[in-house]
PDB file of C-alpha atoms in Angstrom:
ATOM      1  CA  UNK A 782     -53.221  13.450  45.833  1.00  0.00           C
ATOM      2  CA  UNK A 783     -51.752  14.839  42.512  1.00  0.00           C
ATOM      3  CA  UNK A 784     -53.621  18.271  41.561  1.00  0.00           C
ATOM      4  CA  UNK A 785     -51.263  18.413  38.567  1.00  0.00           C
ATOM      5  CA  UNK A 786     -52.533  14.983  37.571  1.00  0.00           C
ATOM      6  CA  UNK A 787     -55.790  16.001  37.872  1.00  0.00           C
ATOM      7  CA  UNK A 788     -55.835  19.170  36.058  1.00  0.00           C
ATOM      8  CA  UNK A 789     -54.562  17.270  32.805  1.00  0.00           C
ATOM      9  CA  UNK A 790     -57.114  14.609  33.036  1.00  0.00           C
ATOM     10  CA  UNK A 791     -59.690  17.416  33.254  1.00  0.00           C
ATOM     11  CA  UNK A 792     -58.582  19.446  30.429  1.00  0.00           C
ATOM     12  CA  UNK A 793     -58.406  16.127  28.432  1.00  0.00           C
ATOM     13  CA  UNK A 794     -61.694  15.106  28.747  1.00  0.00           C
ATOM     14  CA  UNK A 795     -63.032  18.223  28.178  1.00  0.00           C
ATOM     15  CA  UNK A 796     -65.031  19.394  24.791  1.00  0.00           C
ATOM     16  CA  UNK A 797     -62.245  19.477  22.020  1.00  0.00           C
ATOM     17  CA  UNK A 798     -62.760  23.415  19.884  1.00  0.00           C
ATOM     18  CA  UNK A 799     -63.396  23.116  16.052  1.00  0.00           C
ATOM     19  CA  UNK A 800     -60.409  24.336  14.282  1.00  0.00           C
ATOM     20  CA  UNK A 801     -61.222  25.740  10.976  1.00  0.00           C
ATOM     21  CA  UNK A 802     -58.911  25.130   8.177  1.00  0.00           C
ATOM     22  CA  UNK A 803     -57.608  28.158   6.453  1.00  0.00           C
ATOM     23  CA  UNK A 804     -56.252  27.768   2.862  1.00  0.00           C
ATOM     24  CA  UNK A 805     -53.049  28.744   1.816  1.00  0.00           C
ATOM     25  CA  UNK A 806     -52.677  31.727  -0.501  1.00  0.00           C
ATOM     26  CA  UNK A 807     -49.742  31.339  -3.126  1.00  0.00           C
ATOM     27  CA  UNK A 808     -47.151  33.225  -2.625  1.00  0.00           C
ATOM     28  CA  UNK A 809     -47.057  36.895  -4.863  1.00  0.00           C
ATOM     29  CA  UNK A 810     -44.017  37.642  -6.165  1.00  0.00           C
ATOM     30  CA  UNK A 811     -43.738  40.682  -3.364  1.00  0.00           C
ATOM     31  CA  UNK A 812     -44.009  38.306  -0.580  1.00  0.00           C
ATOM     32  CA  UNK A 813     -40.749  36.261  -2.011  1.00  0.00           C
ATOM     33  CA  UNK A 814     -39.625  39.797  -2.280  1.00  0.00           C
ATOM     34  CA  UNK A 815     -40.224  40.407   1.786  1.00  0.00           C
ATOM     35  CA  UNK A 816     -38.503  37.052   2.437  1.00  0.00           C
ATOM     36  CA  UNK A 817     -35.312  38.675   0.831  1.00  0.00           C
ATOM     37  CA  UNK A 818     -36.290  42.331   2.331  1.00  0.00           C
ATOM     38  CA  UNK A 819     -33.078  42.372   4.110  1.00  0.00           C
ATOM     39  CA  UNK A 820     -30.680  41.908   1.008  1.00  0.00           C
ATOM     40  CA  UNK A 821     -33.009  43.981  -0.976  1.00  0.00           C
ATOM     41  CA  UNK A 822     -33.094  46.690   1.501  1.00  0.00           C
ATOM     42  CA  UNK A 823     -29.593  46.570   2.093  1.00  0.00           C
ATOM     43  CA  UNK A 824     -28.168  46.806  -1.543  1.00  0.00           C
ATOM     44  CA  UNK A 825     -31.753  48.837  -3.125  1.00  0.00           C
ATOM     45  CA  UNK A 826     -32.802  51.407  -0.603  1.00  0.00           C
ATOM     46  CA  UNK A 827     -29.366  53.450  -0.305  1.00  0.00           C
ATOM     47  CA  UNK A 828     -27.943  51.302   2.970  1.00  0.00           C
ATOM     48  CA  UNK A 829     -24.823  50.108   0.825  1.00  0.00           C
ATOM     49  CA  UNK A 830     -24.579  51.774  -2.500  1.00  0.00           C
ATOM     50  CA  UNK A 831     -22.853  50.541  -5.540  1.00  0.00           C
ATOM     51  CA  UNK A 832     -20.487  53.468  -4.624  1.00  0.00           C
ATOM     52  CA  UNK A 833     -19.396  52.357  -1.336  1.00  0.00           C
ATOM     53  CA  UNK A 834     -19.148  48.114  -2.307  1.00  0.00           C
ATOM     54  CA  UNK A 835     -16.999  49.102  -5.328  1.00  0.00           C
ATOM     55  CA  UNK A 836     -14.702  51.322  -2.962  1.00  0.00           C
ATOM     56  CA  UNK A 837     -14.545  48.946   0.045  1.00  0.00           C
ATOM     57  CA  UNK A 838     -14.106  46.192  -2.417  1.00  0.00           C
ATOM     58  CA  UNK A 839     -10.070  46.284  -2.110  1.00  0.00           C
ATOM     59  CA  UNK A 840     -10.295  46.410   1.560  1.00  0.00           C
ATOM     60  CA  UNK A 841     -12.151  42.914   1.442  1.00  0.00           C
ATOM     61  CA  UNK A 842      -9.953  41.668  -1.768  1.00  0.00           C
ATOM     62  CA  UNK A 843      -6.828  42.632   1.306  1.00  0.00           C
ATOM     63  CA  UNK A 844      -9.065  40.830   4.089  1.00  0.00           C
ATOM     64  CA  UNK A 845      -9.410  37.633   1.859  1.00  0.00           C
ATOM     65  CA  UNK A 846      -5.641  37.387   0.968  1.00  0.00           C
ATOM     66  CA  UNK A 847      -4.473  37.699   4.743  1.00  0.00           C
ATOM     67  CA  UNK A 848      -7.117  34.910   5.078  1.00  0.00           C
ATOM     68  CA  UNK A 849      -4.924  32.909   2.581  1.00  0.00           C
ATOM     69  CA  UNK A 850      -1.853  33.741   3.999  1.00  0.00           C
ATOM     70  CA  UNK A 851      -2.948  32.974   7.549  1.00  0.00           C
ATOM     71  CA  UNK A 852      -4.212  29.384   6.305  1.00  0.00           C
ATOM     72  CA  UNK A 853      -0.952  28.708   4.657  1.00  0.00           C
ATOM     73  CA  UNK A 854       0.984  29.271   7.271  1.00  0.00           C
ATOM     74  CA  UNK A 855      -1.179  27.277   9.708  1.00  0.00           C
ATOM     75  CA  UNK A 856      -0.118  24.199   6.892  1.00  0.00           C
ATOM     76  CA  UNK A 857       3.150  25.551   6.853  1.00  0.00           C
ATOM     77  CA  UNK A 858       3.754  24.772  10.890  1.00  0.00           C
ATOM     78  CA  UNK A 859       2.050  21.545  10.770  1.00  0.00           C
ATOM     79  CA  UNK A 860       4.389  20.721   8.351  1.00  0.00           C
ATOM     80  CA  UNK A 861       7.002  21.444  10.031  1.00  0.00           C
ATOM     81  CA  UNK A 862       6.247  19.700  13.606  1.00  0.00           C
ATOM     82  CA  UNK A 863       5.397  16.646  11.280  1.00  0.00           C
ATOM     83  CA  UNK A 864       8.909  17.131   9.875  1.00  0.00           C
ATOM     84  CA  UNK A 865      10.248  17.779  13.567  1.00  0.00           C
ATOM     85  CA  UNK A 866       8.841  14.855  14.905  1.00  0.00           C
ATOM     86  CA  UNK A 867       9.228  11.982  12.086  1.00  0.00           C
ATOM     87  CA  UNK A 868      13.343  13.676  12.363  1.00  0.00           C
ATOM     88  CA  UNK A 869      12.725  13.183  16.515  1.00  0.00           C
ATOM     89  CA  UNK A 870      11.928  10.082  16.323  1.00  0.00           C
ATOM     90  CA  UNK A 871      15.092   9.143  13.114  1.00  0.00           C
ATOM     91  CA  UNK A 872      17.026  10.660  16.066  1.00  0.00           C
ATOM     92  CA  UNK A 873      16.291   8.348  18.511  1.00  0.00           C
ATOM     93  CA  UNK A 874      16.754   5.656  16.720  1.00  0.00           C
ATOM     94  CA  UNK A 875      20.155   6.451  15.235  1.00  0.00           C
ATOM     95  CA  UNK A 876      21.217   6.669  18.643  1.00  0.00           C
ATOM     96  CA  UNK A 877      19.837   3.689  19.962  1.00  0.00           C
ATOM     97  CA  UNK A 878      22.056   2.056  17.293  1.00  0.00           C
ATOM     98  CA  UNK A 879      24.902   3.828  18.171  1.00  0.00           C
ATOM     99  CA  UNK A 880      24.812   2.514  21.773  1.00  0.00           C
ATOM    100  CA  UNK A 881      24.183  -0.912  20.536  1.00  0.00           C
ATOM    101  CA  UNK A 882      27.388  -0.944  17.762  1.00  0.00           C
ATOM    102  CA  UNK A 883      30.055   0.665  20.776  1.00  0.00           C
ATOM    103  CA  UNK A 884      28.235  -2.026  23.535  1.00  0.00           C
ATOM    104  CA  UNK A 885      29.439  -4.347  20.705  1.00  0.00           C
ATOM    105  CA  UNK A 886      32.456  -3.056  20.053  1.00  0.00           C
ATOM    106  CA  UNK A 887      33.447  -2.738  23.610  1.00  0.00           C
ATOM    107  CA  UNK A 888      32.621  -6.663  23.993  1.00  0.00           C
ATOM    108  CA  UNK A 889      34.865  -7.028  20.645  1.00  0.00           C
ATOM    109  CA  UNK A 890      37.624  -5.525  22.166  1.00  0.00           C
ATOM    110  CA  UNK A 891      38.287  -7.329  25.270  1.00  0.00           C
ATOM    111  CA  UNK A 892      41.491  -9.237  25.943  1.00  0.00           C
ATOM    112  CA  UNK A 893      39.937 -12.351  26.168  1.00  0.00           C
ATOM    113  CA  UNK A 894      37.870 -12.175  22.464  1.00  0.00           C
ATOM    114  CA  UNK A 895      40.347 -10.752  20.969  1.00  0.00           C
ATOM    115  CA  UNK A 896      42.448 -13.778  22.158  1.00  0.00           C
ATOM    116  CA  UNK A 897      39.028 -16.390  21.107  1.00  0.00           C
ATOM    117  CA  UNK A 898      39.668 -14.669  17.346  1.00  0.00           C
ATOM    118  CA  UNK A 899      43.436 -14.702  17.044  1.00  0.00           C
ATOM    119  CA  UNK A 900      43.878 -18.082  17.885  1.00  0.00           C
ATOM    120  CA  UNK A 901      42.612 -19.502  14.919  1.00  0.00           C
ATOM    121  CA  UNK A 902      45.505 -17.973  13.129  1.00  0.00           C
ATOM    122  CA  UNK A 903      48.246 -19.486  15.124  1.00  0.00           C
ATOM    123  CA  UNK A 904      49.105 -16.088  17.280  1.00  0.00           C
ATOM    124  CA  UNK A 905      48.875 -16.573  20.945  1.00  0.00           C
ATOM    125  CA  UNK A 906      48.819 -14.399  24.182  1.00  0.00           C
ATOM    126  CA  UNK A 907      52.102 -13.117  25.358  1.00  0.00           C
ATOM    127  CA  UNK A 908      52.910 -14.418  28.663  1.00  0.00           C
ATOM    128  CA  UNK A 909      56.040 -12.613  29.729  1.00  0.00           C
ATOM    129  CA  UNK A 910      55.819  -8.308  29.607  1.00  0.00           C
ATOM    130  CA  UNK A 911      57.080  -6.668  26.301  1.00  0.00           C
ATOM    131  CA  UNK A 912      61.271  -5.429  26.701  1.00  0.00           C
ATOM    132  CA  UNK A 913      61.690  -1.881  26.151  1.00  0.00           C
ATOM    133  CA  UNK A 914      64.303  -1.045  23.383  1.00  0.00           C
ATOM    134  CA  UNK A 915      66.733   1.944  24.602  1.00  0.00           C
ATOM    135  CA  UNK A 916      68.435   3.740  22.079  1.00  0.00           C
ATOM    136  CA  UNK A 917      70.856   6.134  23.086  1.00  0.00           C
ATOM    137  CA  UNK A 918      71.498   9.479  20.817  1.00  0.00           C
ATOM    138  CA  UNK A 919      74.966   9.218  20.484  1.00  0.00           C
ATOM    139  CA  UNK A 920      74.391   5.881  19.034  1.00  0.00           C
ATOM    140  CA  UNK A 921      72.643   5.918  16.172  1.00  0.00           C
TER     141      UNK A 921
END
């Protein structure tokens, strides 16, 4: 049916081995040592010298400054697209209000509203066209 099955159940009930405990040794001060064998190595055995850290030391002082610089001007353009939008969207709205005030002023300044306002003070509507005045240049 299942061989896979079968194998398991056999190697479970099978005798279990003895495992002997083995005690832990502290750890000798060489053995921390091996655990930092790389560093050690590295700066102790003549890999990197004292000689060649000092003189590639302005080489990673330049490396960590062009870090800075690159970081600040990552701010620097989020800044500035923050700026670009919040001044996107003042746009917008400035000129949703100016289409709303000459809408309003358009409706304001139709014959008939005009008329509605100055008829409270008595002036109405001519009915008959204005008469042109003609002055001729040898009069006056």
């Amino acid at each position: 049916m299942n061989r896979f099955r079968e194998e398991i159940e056999e190697e479970e009930t099978g005798p279990e081995p003895e495992l002997k405990a083995v005690p832990k040794k502290p750890k000798t001060a060489e053995e921390k040592m091996d655990s930092n064998s790389f560093i050690s190595k590295l700066f102790n055995d003549g890999l990197v010298s004292k000689e060649a850290a000092t003189d590639a030391l302005p080489y990673l002082c330049f490396l960590a400054f062009l870090g800075m610089v690159y970081i600040a001007n990552s701010h620097f353009a989020v800044n500035n697209v923050r700026r670009i939008d919040k001044l996107n969207k003042e746009v917008k709205e400035l000129r949703w209000e100016y289409k709303s005030l000459k809408a309003d002023l358009m409706f304001k300044s139709k014959l008939t509203e005009v008329a509605k306002k100055v008829d409270t003070l008595g002036i109405k509507e001519l009915i008959e066209p204005p008469k042109k005045i003609i002055v001729k240049s040898d009069e006056y």
